[in-house]
Coordinates of C-alpha atoms and ligand atoms in Angstrom, one line a residue:
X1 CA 15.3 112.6 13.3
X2 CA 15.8 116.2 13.9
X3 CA 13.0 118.5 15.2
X4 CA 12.7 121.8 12.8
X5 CA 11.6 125.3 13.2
X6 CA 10.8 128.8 12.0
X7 CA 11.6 132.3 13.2
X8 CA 14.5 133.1 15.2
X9 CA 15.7 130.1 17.0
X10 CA 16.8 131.4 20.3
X11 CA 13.7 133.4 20.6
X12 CA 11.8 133.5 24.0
X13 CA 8.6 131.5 24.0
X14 CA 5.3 131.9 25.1
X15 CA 4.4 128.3 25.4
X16 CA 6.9 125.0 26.0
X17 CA 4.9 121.6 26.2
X18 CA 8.0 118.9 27.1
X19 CA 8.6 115.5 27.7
X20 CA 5.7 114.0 25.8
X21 CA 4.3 111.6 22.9
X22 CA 4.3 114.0 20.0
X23 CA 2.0 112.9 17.3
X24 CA 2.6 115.4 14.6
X25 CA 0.4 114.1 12.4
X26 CA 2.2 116.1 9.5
X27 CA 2.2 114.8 5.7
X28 CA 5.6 112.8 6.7
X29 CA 3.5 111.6 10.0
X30 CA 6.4 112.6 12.3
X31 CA 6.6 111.6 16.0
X32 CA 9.1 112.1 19.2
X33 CA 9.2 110.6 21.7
X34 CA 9.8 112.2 24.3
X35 CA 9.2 115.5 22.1
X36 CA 8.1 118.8 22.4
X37 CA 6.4 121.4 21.1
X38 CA 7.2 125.6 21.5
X39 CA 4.7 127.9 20.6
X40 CA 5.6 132.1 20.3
X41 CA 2.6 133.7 20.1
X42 CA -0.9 132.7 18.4
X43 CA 1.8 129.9 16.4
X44 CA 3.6 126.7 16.8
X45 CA 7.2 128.1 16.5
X46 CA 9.0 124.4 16.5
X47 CA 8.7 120.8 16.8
X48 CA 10.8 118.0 17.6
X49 CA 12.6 115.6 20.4
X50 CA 12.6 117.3 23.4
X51 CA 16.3 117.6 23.5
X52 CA 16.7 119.7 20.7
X53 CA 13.6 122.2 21.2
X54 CA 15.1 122.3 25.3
X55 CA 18.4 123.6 25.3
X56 CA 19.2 127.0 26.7
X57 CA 15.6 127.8 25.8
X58 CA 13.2 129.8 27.8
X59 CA 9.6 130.0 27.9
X60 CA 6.9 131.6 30.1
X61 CA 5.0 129.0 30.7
X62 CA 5.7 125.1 30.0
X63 CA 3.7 122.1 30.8
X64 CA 5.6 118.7 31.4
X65 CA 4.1 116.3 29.7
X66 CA 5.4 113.3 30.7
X67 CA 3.6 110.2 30.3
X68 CA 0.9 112.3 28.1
X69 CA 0.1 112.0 24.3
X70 CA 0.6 115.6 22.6
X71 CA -1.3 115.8 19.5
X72 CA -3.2 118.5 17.4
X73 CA -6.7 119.5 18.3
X74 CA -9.7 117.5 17.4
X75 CA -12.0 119.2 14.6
X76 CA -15.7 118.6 15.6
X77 CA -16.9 119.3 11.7
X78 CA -20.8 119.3 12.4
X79 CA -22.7 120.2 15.2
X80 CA -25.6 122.6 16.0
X81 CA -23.8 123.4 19.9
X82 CA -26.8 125.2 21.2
X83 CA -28.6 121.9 21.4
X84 CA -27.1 120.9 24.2
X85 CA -30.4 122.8 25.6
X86 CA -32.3 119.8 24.3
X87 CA -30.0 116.7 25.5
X88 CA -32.4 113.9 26.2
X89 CA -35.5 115.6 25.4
X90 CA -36.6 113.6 23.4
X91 CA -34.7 110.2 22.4
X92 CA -35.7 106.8 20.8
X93 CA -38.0 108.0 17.8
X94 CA -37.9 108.4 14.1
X95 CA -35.7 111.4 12.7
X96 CA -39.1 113.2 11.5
X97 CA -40.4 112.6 14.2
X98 CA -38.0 113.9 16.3
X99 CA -37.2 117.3 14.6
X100 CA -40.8 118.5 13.4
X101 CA -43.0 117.3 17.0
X102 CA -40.0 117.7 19.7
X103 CA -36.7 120.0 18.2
X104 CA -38.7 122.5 16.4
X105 CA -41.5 123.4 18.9
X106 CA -38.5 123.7 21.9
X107 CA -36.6 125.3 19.2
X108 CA -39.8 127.7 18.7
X109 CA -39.5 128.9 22.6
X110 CA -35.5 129.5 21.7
X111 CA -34.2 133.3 22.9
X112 CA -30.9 134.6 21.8
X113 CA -29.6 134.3 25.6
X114 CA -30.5 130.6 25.8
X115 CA -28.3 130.0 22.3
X116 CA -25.3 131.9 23.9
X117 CA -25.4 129.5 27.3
X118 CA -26.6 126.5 25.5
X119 CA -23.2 127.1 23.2
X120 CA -21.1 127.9 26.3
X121 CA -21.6 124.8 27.7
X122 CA -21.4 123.0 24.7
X123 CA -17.9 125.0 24.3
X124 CA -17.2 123.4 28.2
X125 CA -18.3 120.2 26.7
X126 CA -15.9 119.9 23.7
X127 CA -12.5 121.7 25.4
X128 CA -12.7 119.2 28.1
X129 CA -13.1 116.5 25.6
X130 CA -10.3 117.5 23.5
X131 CA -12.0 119.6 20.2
X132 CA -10.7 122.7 19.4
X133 CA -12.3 123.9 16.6
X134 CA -16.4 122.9 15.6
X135 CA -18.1 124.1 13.0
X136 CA -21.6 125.2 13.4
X137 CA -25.3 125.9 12.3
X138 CA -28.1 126.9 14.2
X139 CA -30.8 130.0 15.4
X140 CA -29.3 133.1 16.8
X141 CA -25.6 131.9 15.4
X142 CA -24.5 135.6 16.3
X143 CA -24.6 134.4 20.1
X144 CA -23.0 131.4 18.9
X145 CA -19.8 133.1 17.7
X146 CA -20.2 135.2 21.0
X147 CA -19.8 132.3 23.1
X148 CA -17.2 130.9 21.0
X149 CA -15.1 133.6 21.7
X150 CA -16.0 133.8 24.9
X151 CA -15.1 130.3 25.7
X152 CA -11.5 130.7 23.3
X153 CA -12.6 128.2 20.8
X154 CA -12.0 128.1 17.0
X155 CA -15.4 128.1 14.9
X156 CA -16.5 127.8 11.6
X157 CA -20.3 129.0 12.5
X158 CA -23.5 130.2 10.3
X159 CA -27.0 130.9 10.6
X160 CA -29.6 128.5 9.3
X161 CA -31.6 129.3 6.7
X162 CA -34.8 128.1 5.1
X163 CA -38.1 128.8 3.4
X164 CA -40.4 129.2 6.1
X165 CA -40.3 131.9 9.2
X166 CA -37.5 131.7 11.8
X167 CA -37.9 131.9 15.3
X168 CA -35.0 134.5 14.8
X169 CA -35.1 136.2 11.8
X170 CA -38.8 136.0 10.8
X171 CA -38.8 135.8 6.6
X172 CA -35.6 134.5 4.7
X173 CA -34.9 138.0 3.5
X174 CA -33.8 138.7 6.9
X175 CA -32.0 136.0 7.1
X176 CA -29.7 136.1 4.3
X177 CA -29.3 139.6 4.8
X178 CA -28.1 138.7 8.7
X179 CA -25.3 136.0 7.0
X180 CA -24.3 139.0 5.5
X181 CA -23.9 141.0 8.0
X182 CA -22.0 138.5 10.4
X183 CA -19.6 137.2 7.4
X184 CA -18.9 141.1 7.6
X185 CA -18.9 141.7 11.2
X186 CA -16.5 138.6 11.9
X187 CA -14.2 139.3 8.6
X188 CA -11.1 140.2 10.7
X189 CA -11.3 137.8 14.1
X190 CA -9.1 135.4 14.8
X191 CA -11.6 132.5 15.7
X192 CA -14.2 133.0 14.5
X193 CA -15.2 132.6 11.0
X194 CA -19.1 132.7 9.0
X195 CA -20.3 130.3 6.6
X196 CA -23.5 130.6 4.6
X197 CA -25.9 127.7 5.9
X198 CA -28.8 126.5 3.9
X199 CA -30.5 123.7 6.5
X200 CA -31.5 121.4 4.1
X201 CA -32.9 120.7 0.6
X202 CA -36.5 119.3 1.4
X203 CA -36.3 123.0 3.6
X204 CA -35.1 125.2 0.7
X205 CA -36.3 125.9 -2.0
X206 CA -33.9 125.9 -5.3
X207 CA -33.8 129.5 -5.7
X208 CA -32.9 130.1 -2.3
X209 CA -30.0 127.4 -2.3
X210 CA -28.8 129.1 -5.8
X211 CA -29.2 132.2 -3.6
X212 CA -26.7 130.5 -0.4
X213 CA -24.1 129.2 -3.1
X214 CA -23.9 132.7 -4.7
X215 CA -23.4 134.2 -1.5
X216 CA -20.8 132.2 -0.3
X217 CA -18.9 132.2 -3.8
X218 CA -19.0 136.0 -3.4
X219 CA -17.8 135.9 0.1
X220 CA -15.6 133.7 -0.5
X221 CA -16.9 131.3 2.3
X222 CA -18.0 127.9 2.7
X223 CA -21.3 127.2 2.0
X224 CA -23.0 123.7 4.2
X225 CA -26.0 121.9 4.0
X226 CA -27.3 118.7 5.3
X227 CA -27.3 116.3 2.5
X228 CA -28.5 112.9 2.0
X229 CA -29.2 111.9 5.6
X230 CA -31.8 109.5 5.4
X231 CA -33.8 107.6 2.4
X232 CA -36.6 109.8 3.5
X233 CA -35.4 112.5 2.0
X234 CA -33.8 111.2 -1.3
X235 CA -37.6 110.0 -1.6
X236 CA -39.1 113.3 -0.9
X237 CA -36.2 115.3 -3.4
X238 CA -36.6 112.2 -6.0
X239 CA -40.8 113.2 -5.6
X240 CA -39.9 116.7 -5.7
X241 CA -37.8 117.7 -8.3
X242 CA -37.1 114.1 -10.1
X243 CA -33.4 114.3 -9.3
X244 CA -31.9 112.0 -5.8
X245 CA -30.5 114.8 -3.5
X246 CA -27.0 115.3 -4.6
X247 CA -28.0 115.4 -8.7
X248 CA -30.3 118.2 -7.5
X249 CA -27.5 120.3 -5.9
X250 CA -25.7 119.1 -9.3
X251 CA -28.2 120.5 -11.5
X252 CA -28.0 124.4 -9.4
X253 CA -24.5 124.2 -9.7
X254 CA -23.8 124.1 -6.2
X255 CA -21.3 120.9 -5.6
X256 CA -17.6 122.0 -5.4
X257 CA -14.8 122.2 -3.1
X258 CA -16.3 124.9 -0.8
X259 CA -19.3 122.7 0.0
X260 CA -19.3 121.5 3.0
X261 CA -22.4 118.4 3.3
X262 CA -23.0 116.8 6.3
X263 CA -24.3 113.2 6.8
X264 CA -24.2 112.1 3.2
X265 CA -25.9 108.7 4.3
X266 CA -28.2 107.7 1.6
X267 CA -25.8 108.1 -1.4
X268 CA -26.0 105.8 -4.4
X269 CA -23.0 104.7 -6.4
X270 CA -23.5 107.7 -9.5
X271 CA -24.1 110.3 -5.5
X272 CA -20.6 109.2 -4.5
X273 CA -18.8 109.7 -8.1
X274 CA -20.8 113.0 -8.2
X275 CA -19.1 114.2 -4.6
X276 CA -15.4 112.9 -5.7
X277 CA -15.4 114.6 -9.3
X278 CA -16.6 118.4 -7.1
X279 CA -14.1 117.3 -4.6
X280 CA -17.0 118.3 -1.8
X281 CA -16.3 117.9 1.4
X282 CA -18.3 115.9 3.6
X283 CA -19.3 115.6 7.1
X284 CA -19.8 112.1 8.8
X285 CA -21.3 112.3 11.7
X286 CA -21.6 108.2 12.8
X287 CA -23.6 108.4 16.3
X288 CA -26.5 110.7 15.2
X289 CA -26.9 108.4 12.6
X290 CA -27.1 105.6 14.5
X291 CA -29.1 107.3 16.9
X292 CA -31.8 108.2 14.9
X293 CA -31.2 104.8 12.5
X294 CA -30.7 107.2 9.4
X295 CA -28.6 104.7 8.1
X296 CA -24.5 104.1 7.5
X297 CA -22.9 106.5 5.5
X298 CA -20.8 104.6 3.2
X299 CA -17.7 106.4 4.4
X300 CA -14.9 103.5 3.2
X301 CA -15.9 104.1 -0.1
X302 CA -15.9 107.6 -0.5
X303 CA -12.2 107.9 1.0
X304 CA -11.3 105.5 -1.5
X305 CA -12.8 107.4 -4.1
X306 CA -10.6 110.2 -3.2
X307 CA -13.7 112.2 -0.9
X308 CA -12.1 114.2 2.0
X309 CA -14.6 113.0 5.5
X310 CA -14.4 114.6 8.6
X311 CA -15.8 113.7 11.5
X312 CA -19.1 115.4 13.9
X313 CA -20.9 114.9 16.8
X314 CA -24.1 116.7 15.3
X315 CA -26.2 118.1 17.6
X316 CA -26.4 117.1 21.1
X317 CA -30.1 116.1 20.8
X318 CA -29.2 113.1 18.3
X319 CA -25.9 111.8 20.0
X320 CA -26.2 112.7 23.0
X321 CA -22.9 114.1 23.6
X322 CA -19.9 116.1 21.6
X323 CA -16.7 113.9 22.9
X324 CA -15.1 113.5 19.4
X325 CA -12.7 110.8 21.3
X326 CA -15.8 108.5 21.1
X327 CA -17.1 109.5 18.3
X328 CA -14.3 108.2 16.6
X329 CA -14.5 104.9 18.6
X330 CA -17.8 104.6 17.0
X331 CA -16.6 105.6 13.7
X332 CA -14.6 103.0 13.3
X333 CA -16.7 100.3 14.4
X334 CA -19.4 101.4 13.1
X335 CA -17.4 101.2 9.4
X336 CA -16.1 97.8 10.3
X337 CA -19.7 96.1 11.4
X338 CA -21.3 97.1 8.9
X339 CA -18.5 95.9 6.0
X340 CA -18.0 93.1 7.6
X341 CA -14.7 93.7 7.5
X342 CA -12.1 94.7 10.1
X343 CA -9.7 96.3 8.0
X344 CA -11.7 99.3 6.7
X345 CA -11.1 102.8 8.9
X346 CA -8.1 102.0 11.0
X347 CA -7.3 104.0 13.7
X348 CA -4.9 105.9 12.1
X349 CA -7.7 106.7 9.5
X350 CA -10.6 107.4 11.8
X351 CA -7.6 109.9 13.6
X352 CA -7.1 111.5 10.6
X353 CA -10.7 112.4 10.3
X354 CA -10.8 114.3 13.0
X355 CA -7.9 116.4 12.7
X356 CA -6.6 116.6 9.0
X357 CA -9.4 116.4 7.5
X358 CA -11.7 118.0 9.1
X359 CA -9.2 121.4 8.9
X360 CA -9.2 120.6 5.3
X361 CA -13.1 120.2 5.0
X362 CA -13.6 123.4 7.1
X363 CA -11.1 125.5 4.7
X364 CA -8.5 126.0 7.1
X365 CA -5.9 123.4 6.2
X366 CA -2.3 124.3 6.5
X367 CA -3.5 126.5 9.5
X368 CA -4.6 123.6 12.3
X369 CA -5.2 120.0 11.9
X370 CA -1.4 119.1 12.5
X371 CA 1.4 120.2 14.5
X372 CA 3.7 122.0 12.3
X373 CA 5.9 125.1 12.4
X374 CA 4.0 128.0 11.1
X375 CA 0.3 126.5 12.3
X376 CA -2.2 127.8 14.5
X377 CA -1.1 126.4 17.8
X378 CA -4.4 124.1 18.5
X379 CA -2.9 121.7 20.4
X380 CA -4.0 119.0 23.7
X381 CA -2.4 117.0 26.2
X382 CA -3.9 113.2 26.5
X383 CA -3.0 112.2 29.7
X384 CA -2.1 108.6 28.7
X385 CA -0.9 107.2 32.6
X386 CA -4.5 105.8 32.9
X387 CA -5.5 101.8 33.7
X388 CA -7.3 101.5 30.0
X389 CA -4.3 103.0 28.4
X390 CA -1.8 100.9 29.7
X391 CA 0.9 98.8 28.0
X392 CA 0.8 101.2 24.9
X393 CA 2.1 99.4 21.8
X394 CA 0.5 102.2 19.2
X395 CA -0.8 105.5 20.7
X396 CA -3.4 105.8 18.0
X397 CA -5.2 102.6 18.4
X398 CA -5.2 103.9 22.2
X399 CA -6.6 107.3 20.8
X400 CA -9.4 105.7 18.9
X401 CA -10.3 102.6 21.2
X402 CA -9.3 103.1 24.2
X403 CA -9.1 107.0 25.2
X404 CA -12.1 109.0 26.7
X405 CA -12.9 113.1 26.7
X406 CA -12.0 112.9 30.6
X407 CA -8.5 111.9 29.5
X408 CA -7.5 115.2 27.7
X409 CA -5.8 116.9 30.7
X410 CA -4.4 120.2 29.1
X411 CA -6.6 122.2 26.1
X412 CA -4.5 124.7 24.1
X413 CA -6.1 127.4 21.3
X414 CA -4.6 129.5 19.2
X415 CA -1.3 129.6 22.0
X416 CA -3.8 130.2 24.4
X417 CA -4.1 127.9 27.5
X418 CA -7.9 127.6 27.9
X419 CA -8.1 124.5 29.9
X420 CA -5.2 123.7 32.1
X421 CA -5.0 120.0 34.7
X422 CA -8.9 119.5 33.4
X423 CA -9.6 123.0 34.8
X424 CA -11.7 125.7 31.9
X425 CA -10.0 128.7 32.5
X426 CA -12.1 131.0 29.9
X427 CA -15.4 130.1 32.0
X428 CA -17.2 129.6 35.1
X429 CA -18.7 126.3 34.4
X430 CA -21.0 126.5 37.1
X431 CA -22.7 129.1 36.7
X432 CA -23.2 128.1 32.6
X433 CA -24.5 124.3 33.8
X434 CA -26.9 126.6 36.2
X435 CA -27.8 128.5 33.4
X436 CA -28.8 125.5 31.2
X437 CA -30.5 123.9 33.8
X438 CA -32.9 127.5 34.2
X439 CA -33.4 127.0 30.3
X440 CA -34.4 123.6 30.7
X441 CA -36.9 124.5 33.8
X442 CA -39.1 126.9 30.6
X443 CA -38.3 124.0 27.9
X444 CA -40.0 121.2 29.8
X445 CA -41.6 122.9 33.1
Ligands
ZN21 ZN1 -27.1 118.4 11.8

């Protein structure tokens, strides 16, 4: 097998990771061993054995990854980052519960500066843990791309709207009128992208979801809602409106491709033929689920059916944390526990999820998700000489049952190095867990 390239070949490099596992995770699911992987740039200029990539090459800065697992980023698909302000708050009680007498009264104290540390260390949280790209809904989502940047982290990230006031934009108006403005002041960064972000249907009313969907068509954005997360709410939609939740979103026209739903846990048989014939995309988000016993998504059917899932953490308050490397360990379990069967979501598909598909479900496939010339060079270093990941027979089962956030040594984002030997070199991680901790000190005094 022969590695490939583009550009000039003898070009110098920016960035030469060696001597590793390379798990392309391409369409022809390439792998070298020991490979490597050259980056020029924002780009991944070539991949292949090490051999090849090495000779007379030079590069400013290489990382020898020997007895490491090089792979592409992971895609956290939902989250809400800021909530990482409200990490065991409040635990053990029933989803409405939870948000309308714990989540939205902290969220009512919420300032802009609070969203911006919150996300920081959220930010910490998942480039130390392996994600390179989330993709995010919340209050204040301006501070949210903010600390993205800030922190060099890929983001798919939108404000959340719904009927009533919000603690940040006061009436809806506002708020769509701030998506606007964002989608336009982010048009041209290379991180950071907007979505338009209804919350939920039980929170919005039709004409303001027919209102999200025309935005995002115009803007040519994705457009993401929580859908079908518990049987609480198909009751309260099916009370509402006579139609379960995804029939409703049917009926305003708002299933397709660019819809992005997350949960997707209470879906009949007629809900899941619905999301394959709009190819929409949905978010699975396994631990929150659990957590707040919404239910089991039925996540081996839909893939069968032809639905692209990605995998989230959701918010820290219902998880309680954003390490994707076991989320996926619950993922599959979860899958296989619950069908009784061993053989649905192997590790290879659960590893999928979080890369492949979630660049597909976020819109940016072809750009990260794998490591191929021409991609965006989101890329980590797993550093596999650990106790638990030793003999290794298949580095994916290892990756899915085995692995932990604390074993991602090296964190690489768009060719930038932005955590290097377990060290965040885009923040002082201190002084943003000091922040939090200030935060916290107001939230519950
Ligand atoms: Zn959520």
């Amino acid at each position: 097998m022969t590695g490939y390239s583009t550009g000039t070949p003898d070009g110098e490099l920016d960035l030469l990771i060696t001597n590793g596992l390379v798990i392309t995770l391409d369409d022809e699911g390439r792998r070298f061993q020991p490979g490597a992987v050259a980056v020029r740039g924002s780009r991944i200029a070539e991949v292949g054995p090490a051999a090849s990539i090495l000779s007379g090459r030079k590069a400013s800065k290489t990382i020898d990854a020997s007895g490491c697992v090089v792979l592409p980023g992971l895609i956290n698909a939902h989250t809400h980052a800021a909530m990482t302000l409200f990490r065991g708050l409040a635990d053990d009680l029933p989803l409405m519960e939870w948000l309308q007498n714990h989540i939205f009264p902290a969220e009512a104290k919420l300032r802009e500066d609070w969203v911006y540390w919150g996300t920081l260390l959220a930010c910490a949280e998942m480039v130390l843990s392996g994600t390179t790209t989330f993709c995010d809904m919340y209050l204040f989502e301006h501070k949210v791309a903010e600390a993205a940047r800030a922190a060099g982290m890929r983001a798919l990230v939108g404000e959340v709207l719904y009927d009533f006031p919000s603690p940040h934009y006061g009436p809806i108006e506002n708020g769509l009128r701030f998506t606007e403005s964002l989608i336009e002041e982010w048009r041209s960064d290379p991180l950071v992208r907007i979505a338009v972000e209804p919350h939920a249907i039980y929170t919005c009313s039709p004409e303001l979801l027919r209102r999200c969907h025309d935005l995002a068509t115009a803007q040519d954005t994705p457009l993401i809602i929580h859908l079908a997360e518990s049987q609480w709410e198909v009751e309260e939609v099916l009370a509402r409106y006579g139609l379960r939740p995804v029939a409703h979103l049917e009926n305003l026209g708002l299933l397709g491709p660019h819809l992005i739903a997350d949960h997707c846990v209470a879906l009949d048989f007629h809900d899941m033929e619905l999301l394959a014939e709009h190819k929409v995309q949905v978010a699975h988000n396994p631990e929150s689920n659990m957590k707040l016993a919404s239910g089991i998504a039925p996540v081996p059917a839909l893939l069968e059916m032809g639905v692209n899932v990605a995998l989230g953490t959701d918010g820290c308050a219902s998880n309680n944390d954003l390490d994707l490397l076991g989320e996926m360990d619950s993922c599959a379990k979860l899958h296989k526990v619950a069908g009784q069967d061993p053989t649905v979501l192997s590790a290879a598909t659960v590893l999928s999820m979080a890369t492949r598909n979630g660049a597909k479900a976020l819109g940016m496939e072809g750009q990260v998700g794998q490591l191929a010339p021409g991609m965006l060079a989101d890329i980590i270093v797993v550093d596999f000489e650990q106790p638990h990941l030793t003999p290794v027979y298949e580095p994916a089962s290892h990756l899915v049952y085995a692995a932990r956030g604390a074993d991602v040594r090296h964190t690489i984002i768009h060719g930038r190095l932005v955590m290097e030997n377990r060290k965040l070199l885009t923040m002082d991680v201190g002084e943003v867990m000091e922040r939090v901790r200030s935060y916290a000190r107001i939230i519950r005094p």
